[in-house]
PDB file of C-alpha atoms in Angstrom:
ATOM      1  CA  UNK A 176       0.030  27.664 -13.681  1.00  0.00           C
ATOM      2  CA  UNK A 177       0.010  23.947 -12.829  1.00  0.00           C
ATOM      3  CA  UNK A 178       3.685  23.830 -11.891  1.00  0.00           C
ATOM      4  CA  UNK A 179       3.108  26.586  -9.326  1.00  0.00           C
ATOM      5  CA  UNK A 180       1.553  23.962  -7.035  1.00  0.00           C
ATOM      6  CA  UNK A 181       1.941  20.520  -8.628  1.00  0.00           C
ATOM      7  CA  UNK A 182       5.608  21.077  -9.518  1.00  0.00           C
ATOM      8  CA  UNK A 183       6.820  21.873  -6.007  1.00  0.00           C
ATOM      9  CA  UNK A 184       7.768  18.899  -3.836  1.00  0.00           C
ATOM     10  CA  UNK A 185       5.875  19.051  -0.539  1.00  0.00           C
ATOM     11  CA  UNK A 186       3.673  21.993  -1.545  1.00  0.00           C
ATOM     12  CA  UNK A 187       0.523  22.248   0.550  1.00  0.00           C
ATOM     13  CA  UNK A 188      -2.860  23.721  -0.311  1.00  0.00           C
ATOM     14  CA  UNK A 189      -4.614  25.777   2.323  1.00  0.00           C
ATOM     15  CA  UNK A 190      -8.261  25.515   1.305  1.00  0.00           C
ATOM     16  CA  UNK A 191     -10.469  24.143   2.663  1.00  0.00           C
ATOM     17  CA  UNK A 192      -7.769  22.711   4.897  1.00  0.00           C
ATOM     18  CA  UNK A 193      -4.015  22.219   4.725  1.00  0.00           C
ATOM     19  CA  UNK A 194      -2.934  19.140   2.735  1.00  0.00           C
ATOM     20  CA  UNK A 195      -0.353  18.307   0.101  1.00  0.00           C
ATOM     21  CA  UNK A 196      -1.531  19.021  -3.424  1.00  0.00           C
ATOM     22  CA  UNK A 197      -1.924  15.792  -5.381  1.00  0.00           C
ATOM     23  CA  UNK A 198       0.851  14.359  -7.457  1.00  0.00           C
ATOM     24  CA  UNK A 199      -0.357  14.511 -11.042  1.00  0.00           C
ATOM     25  CA  UNK A 200       2.774  13.480 -12.957  1.00  0.00           C
ATOM     26  CA  UNK A 201       2.232   9.900 -14.090  1.00  0.00           C
ATOM     27  CA  UNK A 202      -1.541  10.048 -13.654  1.00  0.00           C
ATOM     28  CA  UNK A 203      -3.573   8.917 -16.690  1.00  0.00           C
ATOM     29  CA  UNK A 204      -4.398  11.538 -19.330  1.00  0.00           C
ATOM     30  CA  UNK A 205      -8.110  10.653 -19.466  1.00  0.00           C
ATOM     31  CA  UNK A 206      -8.360  10.963 -15.693  1.00  0.00           C
ATOM     32  CA  UNK A 207      -6.558  14.328 -15.641  1.00  0.00           C
ATOM     33  CA  UNK A 208      -8.795  15.585 -18.423  1.00  0.00           C
ATOM     34  CA  UNK A 209     -11.926  14.360 -16.616  1.00  0.00           C
ATOM     35  CA  UNK A 210     -10.780  15.999 -13.367  1.00  0.00           C
ATOM     36  CA  UNK A 211     -10.165  19.359 -15.047  1.00  0.00           C
ATOM     37  CA  UNK A 212     -13.530  19.137 -16.817  1.00  0.00           C
ATOM     38  CA  UNK A 213     -15.197  18.405 -13.459  1.00  0.00           C
ATOM     39  CA  UNK A 214     -13.546  21.476 -11.901  1.00  0.00           C
ATOM     40  CA  UNK A 215     -14.634  23.588 -14.858  1.00  0.00           C
ATOM     41  CA  UNK A 216     -18.255  22.321 -14.577  1.00  0.00           C
ATOM     42  CA  UNK A 217     -18.306  22.786 -10.813  1.00  0.00           C
ATOM     43  CA  UNK A 218     -18.669  19.078 -10.017  1.00  0.00           C
ATOM     44  CA  UNK A 219     -15.417  19.422  -8.084  1.00  0.00           C
ATOM     45  CA  UNK A 220     -15.866  22.470  -5.928  1.00  0.00           C
ATOM     46  CA  UNK A 221     -12.459  23.947  -5.176  1.00  0.00           C
ATOM     47  CA  UNK A 222     -12.422  27.680  -5.968  1.00  0.00           C
ATOM     48  CA  UNK A 223      -8.789  27.876  -7.122  1.00  0.00           C
ATOM     49  CA  UNK A 224      -8.975  24.801  -9.332  1.00  0.00           C
ATOM     50  CA  UNK A 225     -12.353  25.828 -10.704  1.00  0.00           C
ATOM     51  CA  UNK A 226     -10.964  29.223 -11.657  1.00  0.00           C
ATOM     52  CA  UNK A 227      -7.915  27.716 -13.335  1.00  0.00           C
ATOM     53  CA  UNK A 228      -9.897  25.042 -15.186  1.00  0.00           C
ATOM     54  CA  UNK A 229     -12.438  27.634 -16.272  1.00  0.00           C
ATOM     55  CA  UNK A 230      -9.698  29.582 -18.029  1.00  0.00           C
ATOM     56  CA  UNK A 231      -8.583  26.558 -20.085  1.00  0.00           C
ATOM     57  CA  UNK A 232      -9.828  25.604 -23.523  1.00  0.00           C
ATOM     58  CA  UNK A 233     -10.660  21.984 -24.301  1.00  0.00           C
ATOM     59  CA  UNK A 234      -7.375  21.767 -26.207  1.00  0.00           C
ATOM     60  CA  UNK A 235      -5.462  23.233 -23.235  1.00  0.00           C
ATOM     61  CA  UNK A 236      -6.950  20.537 -21.000  1.00  0.00           C
ATOM     62  CA  UNK A 237      -6.023  17.765 -23.414  1.00  0.00           C
ATOM     63  CA  UNK A 238      -2.483  19.138 -23.817  1.00  0.00           C
ATOM     64  CA  UNK A 239      -1.938  19.457 -20.065  1.00  0.00           C
ATOM     65  CA  UNK A 240      -3.335  15.982 -19.445  1.00  0.00           C
ATOM     66  CA  UNK A 241      -1.020  14.473 -22.076  1.00  0.00           C
ATOM     67  CA  UNK A 242       1.984  16.353 -20.690  1.00  0.00           C
ATOM     68  CA  UNK A 243       1.501  15.181 -17.086  1.00  0.00           C
ATOM     69  CA  UNK A 244       0.544  11.631 -18.102  1.00  0.00           C
ATOM     70  CA  UNK A 245       3.827  11.313 -20.021  1.00  0.00           C
ATOM     71  CA  UNK A 246       5.875  12.113 -16.910  1.00  0.00           C
ATOM     72  CA  UNK A 247       6.289   8.527 -15.718  1.00  0.00           C
ATOM     73  CA  UNK A 248       9.087   7.542 -13.350  1.00  0.00           C
ATOM     74  CA  UNK A 249      12.297   6.237 -14.932  1.00  0.00           C
ATOM     75  CA  UNK A 250      11.924   2.906 -13.138  1.00  0.00           C
ATOM     76  CA  UNK A 251       8.635   1.108 -12.476  1.00  0.00           C
ATOM     77  CA  UNK A 252       7.507   1.026  -8.852  1.00  0.00           C
ATOM     78  CA  UNK A 253       8.448  -2.029  -6.829  1.00  0.00           C
ATOM     79  CA  UNK A 254       5.919  -4.822  -7.285  1.00  0.00           C
ATOM     80  CA  UNK A 255       5.638  -5.828  -3.637  1.00  0.00           C
ATOM     81  CA  UNK A 256       3.527  -3.816  -1.242  1.00  0.00           C
ATOM     82  CA  UNK A 257       3.157  -4.277   2.467  1.00  0.00           C
ATOM     83  CA  UNK A 258       0.040  -6.236   3.294  1.00  0.00           C
ATOM     84  CA  UNK A 259      -2.654  -4.154   4.981  1.00  0.00           C
ATOM     85  CA  UNK A 260      -3.512  -4.813   8.587  1.00  0.00           C
ATOM     86  CA  UNK A 261      -6.816  -6.592   9.246  1.00  0.00           C
ATOM     87  CA  UNK A 262      -8.812  -3.377   9.683  1.00  0.00           C
ATOM     88  CA  UNK A 263      -7.569  -1.836   6.420  1.00  0.00           C
ATOM     89  CA  UNK A 264      -7.976  -5.144   4.546  1.00  0.00           C
ATOM     90  CA  UNK A 265     -11.619  -5.165   5.654  1.00  0.00           C
ATOM     91  CA  UNK A 266     -12.093  -1.537   4.594  1.00  0.00           C
ATOM     92  CA  UNK A 267     -10.576  -2.222   1.158  1.00  0.00           C
ATOM     93  CA  UNK A 268     -12.793  -5.266   0.735  1.00  0.00           C
ATOM     94  CA  UNK A 269     -15.897  -3.387   1.895  1.00  0.00           C
ATOM     95  CA  UNK A 270     -15.217  -0.558  -0.541  1.00  0.00           C
ATOM     96  CA  UNK A 271     -14.140  -2.928  -3.311  1.00  0.00           C
ATOM     97  CA  UNK A 272     -11.515  -0.299  -4.232  1.00  0.00           C
ATOM     98  CA  UNK A 273      -9.567  -2.568  -6.588  1.00  0.00           C
ATOM     99  CA  UNK A 274     -12.679  -3.158  -8.721  1.00  0.00           C
ATOM    100  CA  UNK A 275     -12.193   0.305 -10.222  1.00  0.00           C
ATOM    101  CA  UNK A 276      -8.670   1.373  -9.284  1.00  0.00           C
ATOM    102  CA  UNK A 277      -7.153  -1.953 -10.297  1.00  0.00           C
ATOM    103  CA  UNK A 278      -4.293  -4.098  -9.134  1.00  0.00           C
ATOM    104  CA  UNK A 279      -2.350  -2.441  -6.342  1.00  0.00           C
ATOM    105  CA  UNK A 280      -4.683   0.560  -6.781  1.00  0.00           C
ATOM    106  CA  UNK A 281      -2.273   1.601  -9.538  1.00  0.00           C
ATOM    107  CA  UNK A 282      -3.887   0.113 -12.661  1.00  0.00           C
ATOM    108  CA  UNK A 283      -7.397   1.582 -13.061  1.00  0.00           C
ATOM    109  CA  UNK A 284      -9.832  -0.521 -15.071  1.00  0.00           C
ATOM    110  CA  UNK A 285     -10.953   2.610 -16.937  1.00  0.00           C
ATOM    111  CA  UNK A 286      -8.573   5.350 -18.072  1.00  0.00           C
ATOM    112  CA  UNK A 287     -10.840   8.010 -16.586  1.00  0.00           C
ATOM    113  CA  UNK A 288     -10.273   6.612 -13.062  1.00  0.00           C
ATOM    114  CA  UNK A 289      -7.260   7.744 -11.049  1.00  0.00           C
ATOM    115  CA  UNK A 290      -4.225   5.820  -9.921  1.00  0.00           C
ATOM    116  CA  UNK A 291      -4.232   5.985  -6.138  1.00  0.00           C
ATOM    117  CA  UNK A 292      -1.145   4.059  -5.007  1.00  0.00           C
ATOM    118  CA  UNK A 293       1.490   6.310  -3.483  1.00  0.00           C
ATOM    119  CA  UNK A 294      -0.642   9.468  -3.614  1.00  0.00           C
ATOM    120  CA  UNK A 295      -0.266  11.791  -0.608  1.00  0.00           C
ATOM    121  CA  UNK A 296      -2.308  10.392   2.270  1.00  0.00           C
ATOM    122  CA  UNK A 297      -3.525  13.758   3.513  1.00  0.00           C
ATOM    123  CA  UNK A 298      -4.757  14.605   0.008  1.00  0.00           C
ATOM    124  CA  UNK A 299      -6.530  11.233  -0.329  1.00  0.00           C
ATOM    125  CA  UNK A 300      -8.195  11.803   3.035  1.00  0.00           C
ATOM    126  CA  UNK A 301      -9.386  15.294   1.997  1.00  0.00           C
ATOM    127  CA  UNK A 302     -10.618  13.967  -1.364  1.00  0.00           C
ATOM    128  CA  UNK A 303     -12.539  11.069   0.176  1.00  0.00           C
ATOM    129  CA  UNK A 304     -14.167  13.393   2.686  1.00  0.00           C
ATOM    130  CA  UNK A 305     -15.082  15.789  -0.144  1.00  0.00           C
ATOM    131  CA  UNK A 306     -17.268  13.071  -1.678  1.00  0.00           C
ATOM    132  CA  UNK A 307     -19.324  13.105   1.530  1.00  0.00           C
ATOM    133  CA  UNK A 308     -20.121  16.844   1.323  1.00  0.00           C
ATOM    134  CA  UNK A 309     -23.490  17.873  -0.041  1.00  0.00           C
ATOM    135  CA  UNK A 310     -24.884  21.288  -0.966  1.00  0.00           C
ATOM    136  CA  UNK A 311     -21.808  23.367  -0.194  1.00  0.00           C
ATOM    137  CA  UNK A 312     -20.896  25.992  -2.805  1.00  0.00           C
ATOM    138  CA  UNK A 313     -17.093  25.785  -2.386  1.00  0.00           C
ATOM    139  CA  UNK A 314     -16.326  22.324  -1.019  1.00  0.00           C
ATOM    140  CA  UNK A 315     -17.161  18.843  -2.208  1.00  0.00           C
ATOM    141  CA  UNK A 316     -17.180  16.570  -5.207  1.00  0.00           C
ATOM    142  CA  UNK A 317     -20.222  15.489  -7.188  1.00  0.00           C
ATOM    143  CA  UNK A 318     -19.632  11.853  -8.133  1.00  0.00           C
ATOM    144  CA  UNK A 319     -22.456   9.499  -7.188  1.00  0.00           C
ATOM    145  CA  UNK A 320     -20.304   6.365  -7.241  1.00  0.00           C
ATOM    146  CA  UNK A 321     -17.560   7.755  -5.018  1.00  0.00           C
ATOM    147  CA  UNK A 322     -20.082   9.442  -2.738  1.00  0.00           C
ATOM    148  CA  UNK A 323     -21.763   6.080  -2.177  1.00  0.00           C
ATOM    149  CA  UNK A 324     -18.351   4.540  -1.478  1.00  0.00           C
ATOM    150  CA  UNK A 325     -17.148   7.222   0.961  1.00  0.00           C
ATOM    151  CA  UNK A 326     -20.292   7.949   2.973  1.00  0.00           C
ATOM    152  CA  UNK A 327     -20.486   4.662   4.935  1.00  0.00           C
ATOM    153  CA  UNK A 328     -16.965   5.120   6.342  1.00  0.00           C
ATOM    154  CA  UNK A 329     -16.147   7.015   9.505  1.00  0.00           C
ATOM    155  CA  UNK A 330     -13.476   9.730   9.342  1.00  0.00           C
ATOM    156  CA  UNK A 331     -11.100   7.398  11.212  1.00  0.00           C
ATOM    157  CA  UNK A 332     -11.700   4.649   8.651  1.00  0.00           C
ATOM    158  CA  UNK A 333     -11.115   7.066   5.758  1.00  0.00           C
ATOM    159  CA  UNK A 334      -7.887   8.164   7.439  1.00  0.00           C
ATOM    160  CA  UNK A 335      -6.709   4.550   7.830  1.00  0.00           C
ATOM    161  CA  UNK A 336      -7.523   3.800   4.173  1.00  0.00           C
ATOM    162  CA  UNK A 337      -5.750   6.955   2.981  1.00  0.00           C
ATOM    163  CA  UNK A 338      -2.655   6.233   5.038  1.00  0.00           C
ATOM    164  CA  UNK A 339      -2.391   2.693   3.686  1.00  0.00           C
ATOM    165  CA  UNK A 340      -2.994   3.694   0.053  1.00  0.00           C
ATOM    166  CA  UNK A 341      -0.287   6.359   0.359  1.00  0.00           C
ATOM    167  CA  UNK A 342       2.168   3.640   1.441  1.00  0.00           C
ATOM    168  CA  UNK A 343       1.638   1.565  -1.718  1.00  0.00           C
ATOM    169  CA  UNK A 344       4.220   1.684  -4.510  1.00  0.00           C
ATOM    170  CA  UNK A 345       2.947   3.723  -7.428  1.00  0.00           C
ATOM    171  CA  UNK A 346       3.856   5.745 -10.496  1.00  0.00           C
ATOM    172  CA  UNK A 347       2.729   9.145  -9.249  1.00  0.00           C
ATOM    173  CA  UNK A 348       5.353  11.769  -8.586  1.00  0.00           C
ATOM    174  CA  UNK A 349       6.006  15.470  -8.314  1.00  0.00           C
ATOM    175  CA  UNK A 350       8.311  16.624 -11.108  1.00  0.00           C
ATOM    176  CA  UNK A 351       9.900  19.974 -10.265  1.00  0.00           C
ATOM    177  CA  UNK A 352      10.372  22.385 -13.139  1.00  0.00           C
ATOM    178  CA  UNK A 353      14.039  23.243 -13.694  1.00  0.00           C
ATOM    179  CA  UNK A 354      13.200  26.973 -13.870  1.00  0.00           C
ATOM    180  CA  UNK A 355      11.974  26.942 -10.269  1.00  0.00           C
ATOM    181  CA  UNK A 356      14.627  24.881  -8.483  1.00  0.00           C
TER     182      UNK A 356
END
């Protein structure tokens, strides 16, 4: 079922708002596994993803995570990224994003953390805002560290951060399935 959304270039989710579904090809296996486990437990509250993750066995999750992690781009991303403007540089410093997500926000210090560089900006914005949601049965993400990081920012600041991070060179991609082209 993953390719039905994550294997279509430009595909957009419509709940709780319209945004591009995240690129998962090239993401780390431990992160993908942790994300699916969080959907299954309800720590990530997205009804569609929770339903899908709930239908997967532990082995299914590990197999899917390994499959998508192995889909790295043929060529590494360019090393140089545009420098952030002063506002975004301050936001990145304030959030200390690189401390967990690593150099260029593409080399997480722990394999269970996501690569962020090059991810869809509208998805990043929706995800960051989800960490700010509390006590909603269908929306939000339960992660104390990211909640503490996201809550001090205004929506405009989260949008600026998301837009910049999306512009960074990264390994994430959408790999269409040949059967659906």
